[in-house]
Short mmCIF file of C-alpha atoms in Angstrom, two decimals:
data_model
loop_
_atom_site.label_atom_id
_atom_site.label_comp_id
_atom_site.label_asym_id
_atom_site.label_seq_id
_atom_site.Cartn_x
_atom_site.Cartn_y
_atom_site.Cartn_z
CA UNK A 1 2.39 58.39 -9.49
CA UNK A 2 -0.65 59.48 -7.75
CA UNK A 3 -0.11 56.72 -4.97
CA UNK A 4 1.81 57.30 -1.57
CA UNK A 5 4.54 55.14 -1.83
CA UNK A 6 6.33 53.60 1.11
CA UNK A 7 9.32 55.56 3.31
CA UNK A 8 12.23 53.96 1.48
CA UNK A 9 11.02 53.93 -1.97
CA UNK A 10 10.09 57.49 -1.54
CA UNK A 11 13.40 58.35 -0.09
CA UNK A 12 15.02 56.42 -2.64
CA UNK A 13 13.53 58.50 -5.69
CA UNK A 14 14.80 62.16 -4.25
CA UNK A 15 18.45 60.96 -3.95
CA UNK A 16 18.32 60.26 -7.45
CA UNK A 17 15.91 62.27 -9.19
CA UNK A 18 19.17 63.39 -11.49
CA UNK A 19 19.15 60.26 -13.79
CA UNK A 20 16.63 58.96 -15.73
CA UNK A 21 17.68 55.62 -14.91
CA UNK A 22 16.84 55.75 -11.10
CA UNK A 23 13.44 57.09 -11.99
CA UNK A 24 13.00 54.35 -14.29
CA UNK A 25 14.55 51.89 -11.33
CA UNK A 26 12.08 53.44 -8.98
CA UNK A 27 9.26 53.40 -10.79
CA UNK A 28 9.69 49.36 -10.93
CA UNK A 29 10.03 49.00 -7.66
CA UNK A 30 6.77 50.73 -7.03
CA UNK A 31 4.86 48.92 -9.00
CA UNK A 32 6.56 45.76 -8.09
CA UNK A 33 5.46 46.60 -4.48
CA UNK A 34 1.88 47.96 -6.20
CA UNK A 35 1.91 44.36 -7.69
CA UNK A 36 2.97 42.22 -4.63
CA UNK A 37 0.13 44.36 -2.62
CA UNK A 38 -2.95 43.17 -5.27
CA UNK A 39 -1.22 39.46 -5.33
CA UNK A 40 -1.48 39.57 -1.41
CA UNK A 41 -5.00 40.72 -1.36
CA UNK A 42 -6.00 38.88 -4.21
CA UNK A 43 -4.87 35.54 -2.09
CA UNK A 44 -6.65 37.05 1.10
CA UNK A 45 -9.62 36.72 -0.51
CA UNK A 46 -9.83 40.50 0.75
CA UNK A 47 -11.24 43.38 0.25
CA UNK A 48 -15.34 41.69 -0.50
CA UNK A 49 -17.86 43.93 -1.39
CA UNK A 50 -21.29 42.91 -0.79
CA UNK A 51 -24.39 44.61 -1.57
CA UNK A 52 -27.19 44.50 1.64
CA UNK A 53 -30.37 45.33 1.43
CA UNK A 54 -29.34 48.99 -0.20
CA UNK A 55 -26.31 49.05 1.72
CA UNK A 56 -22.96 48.59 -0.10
CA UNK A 57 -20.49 46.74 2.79
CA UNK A 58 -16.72 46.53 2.07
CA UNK A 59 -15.11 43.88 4.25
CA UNK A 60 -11.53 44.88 4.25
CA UNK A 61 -10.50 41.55 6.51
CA UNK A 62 -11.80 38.46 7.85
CA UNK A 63 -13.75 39.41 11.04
CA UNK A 64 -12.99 38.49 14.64
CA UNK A 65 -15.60 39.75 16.35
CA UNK A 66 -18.69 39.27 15.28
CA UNK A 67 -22.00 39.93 17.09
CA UNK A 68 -24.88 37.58 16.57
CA UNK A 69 -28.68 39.51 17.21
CA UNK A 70 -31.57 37.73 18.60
CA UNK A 71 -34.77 37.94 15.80
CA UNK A 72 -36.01 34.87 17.63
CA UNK A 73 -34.02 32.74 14.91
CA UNK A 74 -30.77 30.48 14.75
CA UNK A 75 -30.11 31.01 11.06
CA UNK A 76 -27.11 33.03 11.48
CA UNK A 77 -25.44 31.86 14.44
CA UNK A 78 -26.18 28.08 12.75
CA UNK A 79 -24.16 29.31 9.55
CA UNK A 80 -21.06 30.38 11.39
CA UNK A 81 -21.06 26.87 13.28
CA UNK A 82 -21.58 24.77 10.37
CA UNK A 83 -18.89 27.02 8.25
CA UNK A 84 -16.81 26.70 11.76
CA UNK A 85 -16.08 29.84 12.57
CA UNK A 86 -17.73 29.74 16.07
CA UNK A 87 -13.98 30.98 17.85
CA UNK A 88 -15.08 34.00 15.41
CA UNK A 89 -18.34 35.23 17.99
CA UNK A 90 -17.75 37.81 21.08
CA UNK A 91 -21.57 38.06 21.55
CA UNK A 92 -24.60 35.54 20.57
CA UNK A 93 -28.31 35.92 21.11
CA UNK A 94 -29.52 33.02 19.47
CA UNK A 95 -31.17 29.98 20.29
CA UNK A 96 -33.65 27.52 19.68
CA UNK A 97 -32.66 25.52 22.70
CA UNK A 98 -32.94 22.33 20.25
CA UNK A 99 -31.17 21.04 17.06
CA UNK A 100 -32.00 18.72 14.53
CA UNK A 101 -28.30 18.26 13.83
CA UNK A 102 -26.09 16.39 16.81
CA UNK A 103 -24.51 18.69 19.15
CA UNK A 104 -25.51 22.61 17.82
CA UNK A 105 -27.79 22.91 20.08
CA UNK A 106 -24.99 22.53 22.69
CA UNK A 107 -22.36 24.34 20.91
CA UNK A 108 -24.87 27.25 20.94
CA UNK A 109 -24.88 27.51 23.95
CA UNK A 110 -21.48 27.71 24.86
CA UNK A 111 -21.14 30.73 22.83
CA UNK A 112 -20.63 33.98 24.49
CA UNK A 113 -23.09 36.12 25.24
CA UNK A 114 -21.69 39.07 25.91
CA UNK A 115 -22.65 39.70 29.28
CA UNK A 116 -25.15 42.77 28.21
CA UNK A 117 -28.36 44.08 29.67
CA UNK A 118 -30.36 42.93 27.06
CA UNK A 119 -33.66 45.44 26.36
CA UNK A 120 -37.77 43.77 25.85
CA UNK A 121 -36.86 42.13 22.66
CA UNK A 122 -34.14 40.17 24.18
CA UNK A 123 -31.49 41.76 22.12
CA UNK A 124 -28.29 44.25 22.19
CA UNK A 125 -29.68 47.78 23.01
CA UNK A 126 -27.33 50.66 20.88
CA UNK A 127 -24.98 51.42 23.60
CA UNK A 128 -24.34 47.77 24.97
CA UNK A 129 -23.90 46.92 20.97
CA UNK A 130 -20.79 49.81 20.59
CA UNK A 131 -19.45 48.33 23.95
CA UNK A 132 -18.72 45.32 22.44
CA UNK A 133 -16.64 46.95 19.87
CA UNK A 134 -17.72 44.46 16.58
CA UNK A 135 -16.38 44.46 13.53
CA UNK A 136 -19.12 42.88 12.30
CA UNK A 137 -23.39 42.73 13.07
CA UNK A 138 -25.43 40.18 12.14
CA UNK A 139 -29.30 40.37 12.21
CA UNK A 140 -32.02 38.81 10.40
CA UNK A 141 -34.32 41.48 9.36
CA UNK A 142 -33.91 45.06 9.21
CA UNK A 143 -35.74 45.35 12.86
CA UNK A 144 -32.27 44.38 14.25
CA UNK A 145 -30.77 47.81 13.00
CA UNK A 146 -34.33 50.60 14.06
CA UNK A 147 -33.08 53.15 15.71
CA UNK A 148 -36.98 53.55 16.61
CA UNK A 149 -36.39 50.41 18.83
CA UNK A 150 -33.28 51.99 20.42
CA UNK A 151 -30.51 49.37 18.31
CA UNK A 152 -27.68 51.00 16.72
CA UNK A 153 -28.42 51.57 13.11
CA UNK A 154 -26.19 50.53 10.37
CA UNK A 155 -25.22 53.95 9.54
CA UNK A 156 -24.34 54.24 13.05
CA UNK A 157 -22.47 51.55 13.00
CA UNK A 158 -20.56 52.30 9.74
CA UNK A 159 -19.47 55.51 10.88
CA UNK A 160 -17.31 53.60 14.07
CA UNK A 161 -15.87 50.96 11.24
CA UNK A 162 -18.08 48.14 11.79
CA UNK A 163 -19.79 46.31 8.93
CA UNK A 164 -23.43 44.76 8.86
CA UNK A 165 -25.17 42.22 7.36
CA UNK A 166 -29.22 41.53 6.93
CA UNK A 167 -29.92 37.86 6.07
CA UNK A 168 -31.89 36.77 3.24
CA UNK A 169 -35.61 38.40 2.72
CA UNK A 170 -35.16 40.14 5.85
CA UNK A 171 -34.51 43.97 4.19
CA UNK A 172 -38.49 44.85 4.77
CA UNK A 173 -38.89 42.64 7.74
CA UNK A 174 -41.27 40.36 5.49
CA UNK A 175 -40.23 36.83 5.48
CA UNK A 176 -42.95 35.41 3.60
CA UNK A 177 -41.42 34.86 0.19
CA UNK A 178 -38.13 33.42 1.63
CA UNK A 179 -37.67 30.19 0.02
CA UNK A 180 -34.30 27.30 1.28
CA UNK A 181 -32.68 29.24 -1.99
CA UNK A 182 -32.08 32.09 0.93
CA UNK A 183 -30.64 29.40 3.46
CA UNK A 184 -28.14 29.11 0.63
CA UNK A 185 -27.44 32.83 0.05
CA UNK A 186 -26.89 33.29 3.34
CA UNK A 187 -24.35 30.32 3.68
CA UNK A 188 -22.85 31.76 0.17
CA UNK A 189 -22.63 35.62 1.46
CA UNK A 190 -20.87 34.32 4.75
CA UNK A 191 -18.61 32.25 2.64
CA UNK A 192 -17.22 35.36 0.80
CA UNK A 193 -17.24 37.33 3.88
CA UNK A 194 -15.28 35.06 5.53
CA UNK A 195 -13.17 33.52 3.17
CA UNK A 196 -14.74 30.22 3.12
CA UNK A 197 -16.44 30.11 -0.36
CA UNK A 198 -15.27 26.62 -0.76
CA UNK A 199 -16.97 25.24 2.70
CA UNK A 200 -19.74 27.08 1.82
CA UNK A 201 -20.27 25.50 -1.70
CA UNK A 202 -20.06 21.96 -0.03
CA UNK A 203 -22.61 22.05 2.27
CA UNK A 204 -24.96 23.99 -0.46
CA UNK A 205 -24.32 21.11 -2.66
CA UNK A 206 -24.61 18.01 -0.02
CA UNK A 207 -28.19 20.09 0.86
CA UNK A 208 -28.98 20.16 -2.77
CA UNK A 209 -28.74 16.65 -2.98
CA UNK A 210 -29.95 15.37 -0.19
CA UNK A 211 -33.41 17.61 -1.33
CA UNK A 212 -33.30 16.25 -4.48
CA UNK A 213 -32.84 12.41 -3.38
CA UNK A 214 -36.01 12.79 -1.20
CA UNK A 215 -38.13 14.81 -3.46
CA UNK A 216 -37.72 12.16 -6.07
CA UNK A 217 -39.04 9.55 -3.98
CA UNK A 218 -42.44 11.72 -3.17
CA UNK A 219 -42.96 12.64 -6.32
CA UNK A 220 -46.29 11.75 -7.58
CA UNK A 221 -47.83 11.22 -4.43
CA UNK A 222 -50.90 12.87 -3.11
CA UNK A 223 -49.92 16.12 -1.52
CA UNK A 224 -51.25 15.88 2.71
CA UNK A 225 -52.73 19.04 4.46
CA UNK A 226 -50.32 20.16 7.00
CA UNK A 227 -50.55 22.21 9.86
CA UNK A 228 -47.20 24.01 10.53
CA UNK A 229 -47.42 25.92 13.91
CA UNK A 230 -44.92 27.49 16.74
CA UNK A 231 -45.52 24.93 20.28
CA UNK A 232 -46.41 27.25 22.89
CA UNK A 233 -45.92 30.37 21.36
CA UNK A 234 -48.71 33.58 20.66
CA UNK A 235 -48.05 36.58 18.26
CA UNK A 236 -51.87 37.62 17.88
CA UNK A 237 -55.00 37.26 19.54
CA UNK A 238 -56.66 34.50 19.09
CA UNK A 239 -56.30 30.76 20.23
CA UNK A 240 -54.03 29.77 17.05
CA UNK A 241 -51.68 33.44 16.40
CA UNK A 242 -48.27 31.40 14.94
CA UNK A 243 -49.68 29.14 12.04
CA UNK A 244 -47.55 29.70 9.61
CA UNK A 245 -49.24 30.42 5.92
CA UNK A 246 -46.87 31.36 3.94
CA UNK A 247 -42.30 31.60 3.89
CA UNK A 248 -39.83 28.73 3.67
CA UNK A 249 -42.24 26.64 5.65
CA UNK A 250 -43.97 26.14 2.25
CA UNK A 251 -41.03 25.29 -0.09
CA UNK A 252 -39.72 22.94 2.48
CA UNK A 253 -43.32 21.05 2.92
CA UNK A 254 -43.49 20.88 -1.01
CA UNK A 255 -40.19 19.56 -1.31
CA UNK A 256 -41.57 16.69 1.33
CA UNK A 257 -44.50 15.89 -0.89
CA UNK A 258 -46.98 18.12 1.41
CA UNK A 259 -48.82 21.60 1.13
CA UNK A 260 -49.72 23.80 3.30
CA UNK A 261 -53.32 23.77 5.12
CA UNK A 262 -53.35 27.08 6.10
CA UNK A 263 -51.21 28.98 2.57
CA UNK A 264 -54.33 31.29 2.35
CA UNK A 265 -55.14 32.10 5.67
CA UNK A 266 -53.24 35.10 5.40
CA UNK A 267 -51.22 36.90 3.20
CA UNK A 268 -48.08 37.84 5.71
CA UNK A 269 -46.21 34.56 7.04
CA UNK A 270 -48.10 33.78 10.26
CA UNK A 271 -52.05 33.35 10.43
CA UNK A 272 -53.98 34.30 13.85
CA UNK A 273 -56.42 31.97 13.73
CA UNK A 274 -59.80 31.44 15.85
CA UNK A 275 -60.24 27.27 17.41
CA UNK A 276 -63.46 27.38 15.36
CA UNK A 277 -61.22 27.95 11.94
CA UNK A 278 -58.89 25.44 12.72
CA UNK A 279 -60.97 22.93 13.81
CA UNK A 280 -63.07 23.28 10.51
CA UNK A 281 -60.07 22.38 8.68
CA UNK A 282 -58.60 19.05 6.90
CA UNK A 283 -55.97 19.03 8.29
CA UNK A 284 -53.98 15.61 7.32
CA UNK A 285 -50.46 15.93 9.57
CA UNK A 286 -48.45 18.34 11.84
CA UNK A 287 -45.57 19.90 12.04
CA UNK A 288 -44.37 21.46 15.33
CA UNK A 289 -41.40 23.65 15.32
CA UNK A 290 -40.21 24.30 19.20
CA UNK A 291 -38.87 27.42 19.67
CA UNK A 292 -37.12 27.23 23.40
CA UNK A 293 -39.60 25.02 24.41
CA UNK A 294 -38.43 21.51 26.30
CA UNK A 295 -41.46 19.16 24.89
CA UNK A 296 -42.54 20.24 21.51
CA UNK A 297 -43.74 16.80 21.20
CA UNK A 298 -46.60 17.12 23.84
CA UNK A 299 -47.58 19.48 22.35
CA UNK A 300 -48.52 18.16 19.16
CA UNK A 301 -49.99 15.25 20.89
CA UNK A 302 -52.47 17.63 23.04
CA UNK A 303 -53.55 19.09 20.12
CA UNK A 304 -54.25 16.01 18.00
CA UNK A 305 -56.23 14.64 21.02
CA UNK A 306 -57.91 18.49 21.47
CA UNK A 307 -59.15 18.05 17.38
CA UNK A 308 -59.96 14.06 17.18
CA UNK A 309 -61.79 14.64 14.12
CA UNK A 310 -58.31 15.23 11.96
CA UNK A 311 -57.28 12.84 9.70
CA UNK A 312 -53.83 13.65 11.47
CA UNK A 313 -55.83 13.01 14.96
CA UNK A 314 -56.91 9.40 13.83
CA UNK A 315 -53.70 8.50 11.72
CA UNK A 316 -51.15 9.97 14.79
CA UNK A 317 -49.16 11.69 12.08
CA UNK A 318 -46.78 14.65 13.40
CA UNK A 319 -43.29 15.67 13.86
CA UNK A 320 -41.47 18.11 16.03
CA UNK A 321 -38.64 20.07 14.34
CA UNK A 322 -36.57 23.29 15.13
CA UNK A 323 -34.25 24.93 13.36
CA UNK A 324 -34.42 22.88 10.28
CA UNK A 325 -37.72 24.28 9.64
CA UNK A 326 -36.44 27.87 9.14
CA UNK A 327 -33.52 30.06 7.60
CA UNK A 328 -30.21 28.31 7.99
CA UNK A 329 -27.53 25.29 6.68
CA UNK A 330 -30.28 22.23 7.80
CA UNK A 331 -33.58 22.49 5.46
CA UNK A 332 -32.90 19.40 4.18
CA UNK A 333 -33.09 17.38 7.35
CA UNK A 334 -36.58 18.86 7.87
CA UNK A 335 -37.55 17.86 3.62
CA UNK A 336 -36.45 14.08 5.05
CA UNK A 337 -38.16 14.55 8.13
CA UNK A 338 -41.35 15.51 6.98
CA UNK A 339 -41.08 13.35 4.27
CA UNK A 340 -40.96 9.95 6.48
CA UNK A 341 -43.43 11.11 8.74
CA UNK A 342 -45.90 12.17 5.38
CA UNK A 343 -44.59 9.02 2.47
CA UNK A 344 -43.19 6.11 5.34
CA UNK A 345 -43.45 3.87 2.65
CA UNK A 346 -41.71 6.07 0.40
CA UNK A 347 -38.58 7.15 2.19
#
């Protein structure tokens, strides 16, 4: 048998190599052993493959401590909570400094941080991230793991045991054809990594319906013009730089009976947009998503009093949102959301 066996088993078999009856004993107790080894692992849930973004992972155990990158998101660090594996995290850089769901927000932020010198992207640095000693990295595009922007790559991190994990649609740092179906996959994939397929399934399910409950009610109804847009935030140059045009922004307004005013003002997920452009467009309601910022909501209302001539403007429709807007276990409060504020009468 090609496999070491254990101490005793071994010593067992060259006391009695003489008789073919100890060989034959032997050999059943090594694969009874073999057999109680697969049963173990087989319960364990253990070893999980999982196929990343090119990179085959093999989680041999349930990690216990897991590292949590920045990516200016809360998708990740929002599935461990709602799976509850928060006692799981050495080191988060997450936050949105708001919820739409009663009490993450807080429980965010009494994560660890991991008391690191953090570099210009607000995230773990390569030596600071092997300090921690992980056994598991979680970041939400590939930009997470560049060893061009001085973070540990994934082969780097393989090499000292620790496994790594790119969310959804995040493999070529493009985001713009990511779609709620990733919030699930990423819920799913931490499921099996964790051993916690079954929570997993749940939530995907009460999401699933909660979507479907809504979207039924707005069916049929004229589709408004929204403007979905970062409070307070610039990426570009111009006035208007985080519009969004195109990502799960768009699945989760159609879902709420709305489209997207700006889809084809660019072909990447964020539009940089001049005044003039935006205030030549229809646009019928907003959507503010606040990203660390403490008033989302005055924002919105600045704007619709800087553009009086939207429909939105003279109606007073908007909503501010946060992390249900984007990658993560809450899309379906933000289908509701939007939906109320869009369809009153409907939902």
């Amino acid at each position: 048998m090609s496999k070491k066996r254990p101490v005793a088993i071994a010593l067992a078999g060259a006391l009695c190599l003489v008789t073919a009856a100890c060989a034959e004993s032997s050999t059943d107790t090594d694969s009874a052993a073999d057999g109680k080894a697969s049963a173990a692992a087989a319960k364990s849930g253990y070893p999980v493959p999982l196929d990343n973004c090119g990179v085959s992972e093999k989680i041999t155990k349930e990690p216990s401590r897991v590292v949590v990158m920045n990516g200016a998101s809360v998708a990740e660090v929002s599935t461990l909570l709602a799976l509850g594996l928060q006692e799981k995290v050495v080191a988060n850089q997450q936050s949105y400094g708001m919820s739409e769901v009663a009490g993450r927000a807080a429980a965010i932020k009494a994560l660890p941080k991991g008391d690191v010198k953090l570099n210009d992207a607000y995230d773990i640095p390569r030596e600071a991230m092997i300090g921690l000693r992980p056994d598991l990295v979680l970041s939400t595009t590939a930009y997470g793991f560049d060893g061009k922007n001085g973070f540990a790559t994934r082969e780097q991190l393989k090499q000292i045991g620790v496994n790594t994990y790119v969310s959804p649609q995040g493999c070529d740092q493009d985001t713009s054809k990511m779609t709620i179906a990733d919030s699930y996959t990423l819920l799913r994939d931490m499921g099996k990594v964790f051993n916690k397929s079954d929570e997993a399934e749940k939530i995907v399910a009460a999401s699933e319906k909660h979507i479907a409950e809504v979207a039924a009610k707005v069916k049929g109804e004229k589709q408004p013009k929204v403007m979905v847009l970062f409070s307070n935030m610039a990426m570009g140059g111009n006035d208007f730089s985080s519009v969004v045009a195109k990502g799960i922004y768009n699945d989760i307004l159609s879902k709420a009976g709305g489209s997207n005013a700006f889809e084809n003002a660019s072909k990447t997920s964020f539009a940089d947009l001049s005044k003039e452009k935006v205030a030549a467009t229809d646009v019928d309601a907003l959507v503010v998503i606040g990203y660390n910022d403490p008033n989302p909501m005055a924002y919105a209302k600045k704007l619709l009093k800087e553009f009086p001539q939207w429909p939105a403007a003279k109606n007073n429709k908007y909503v501010a949102l946060s992390d249900s807007m984007y990658l993560g276990p809450s899309n379906d409060l933000a289908v509701e959301k939007i939906a109320g504020m869009l369809h009153p009468d409907k939902v």
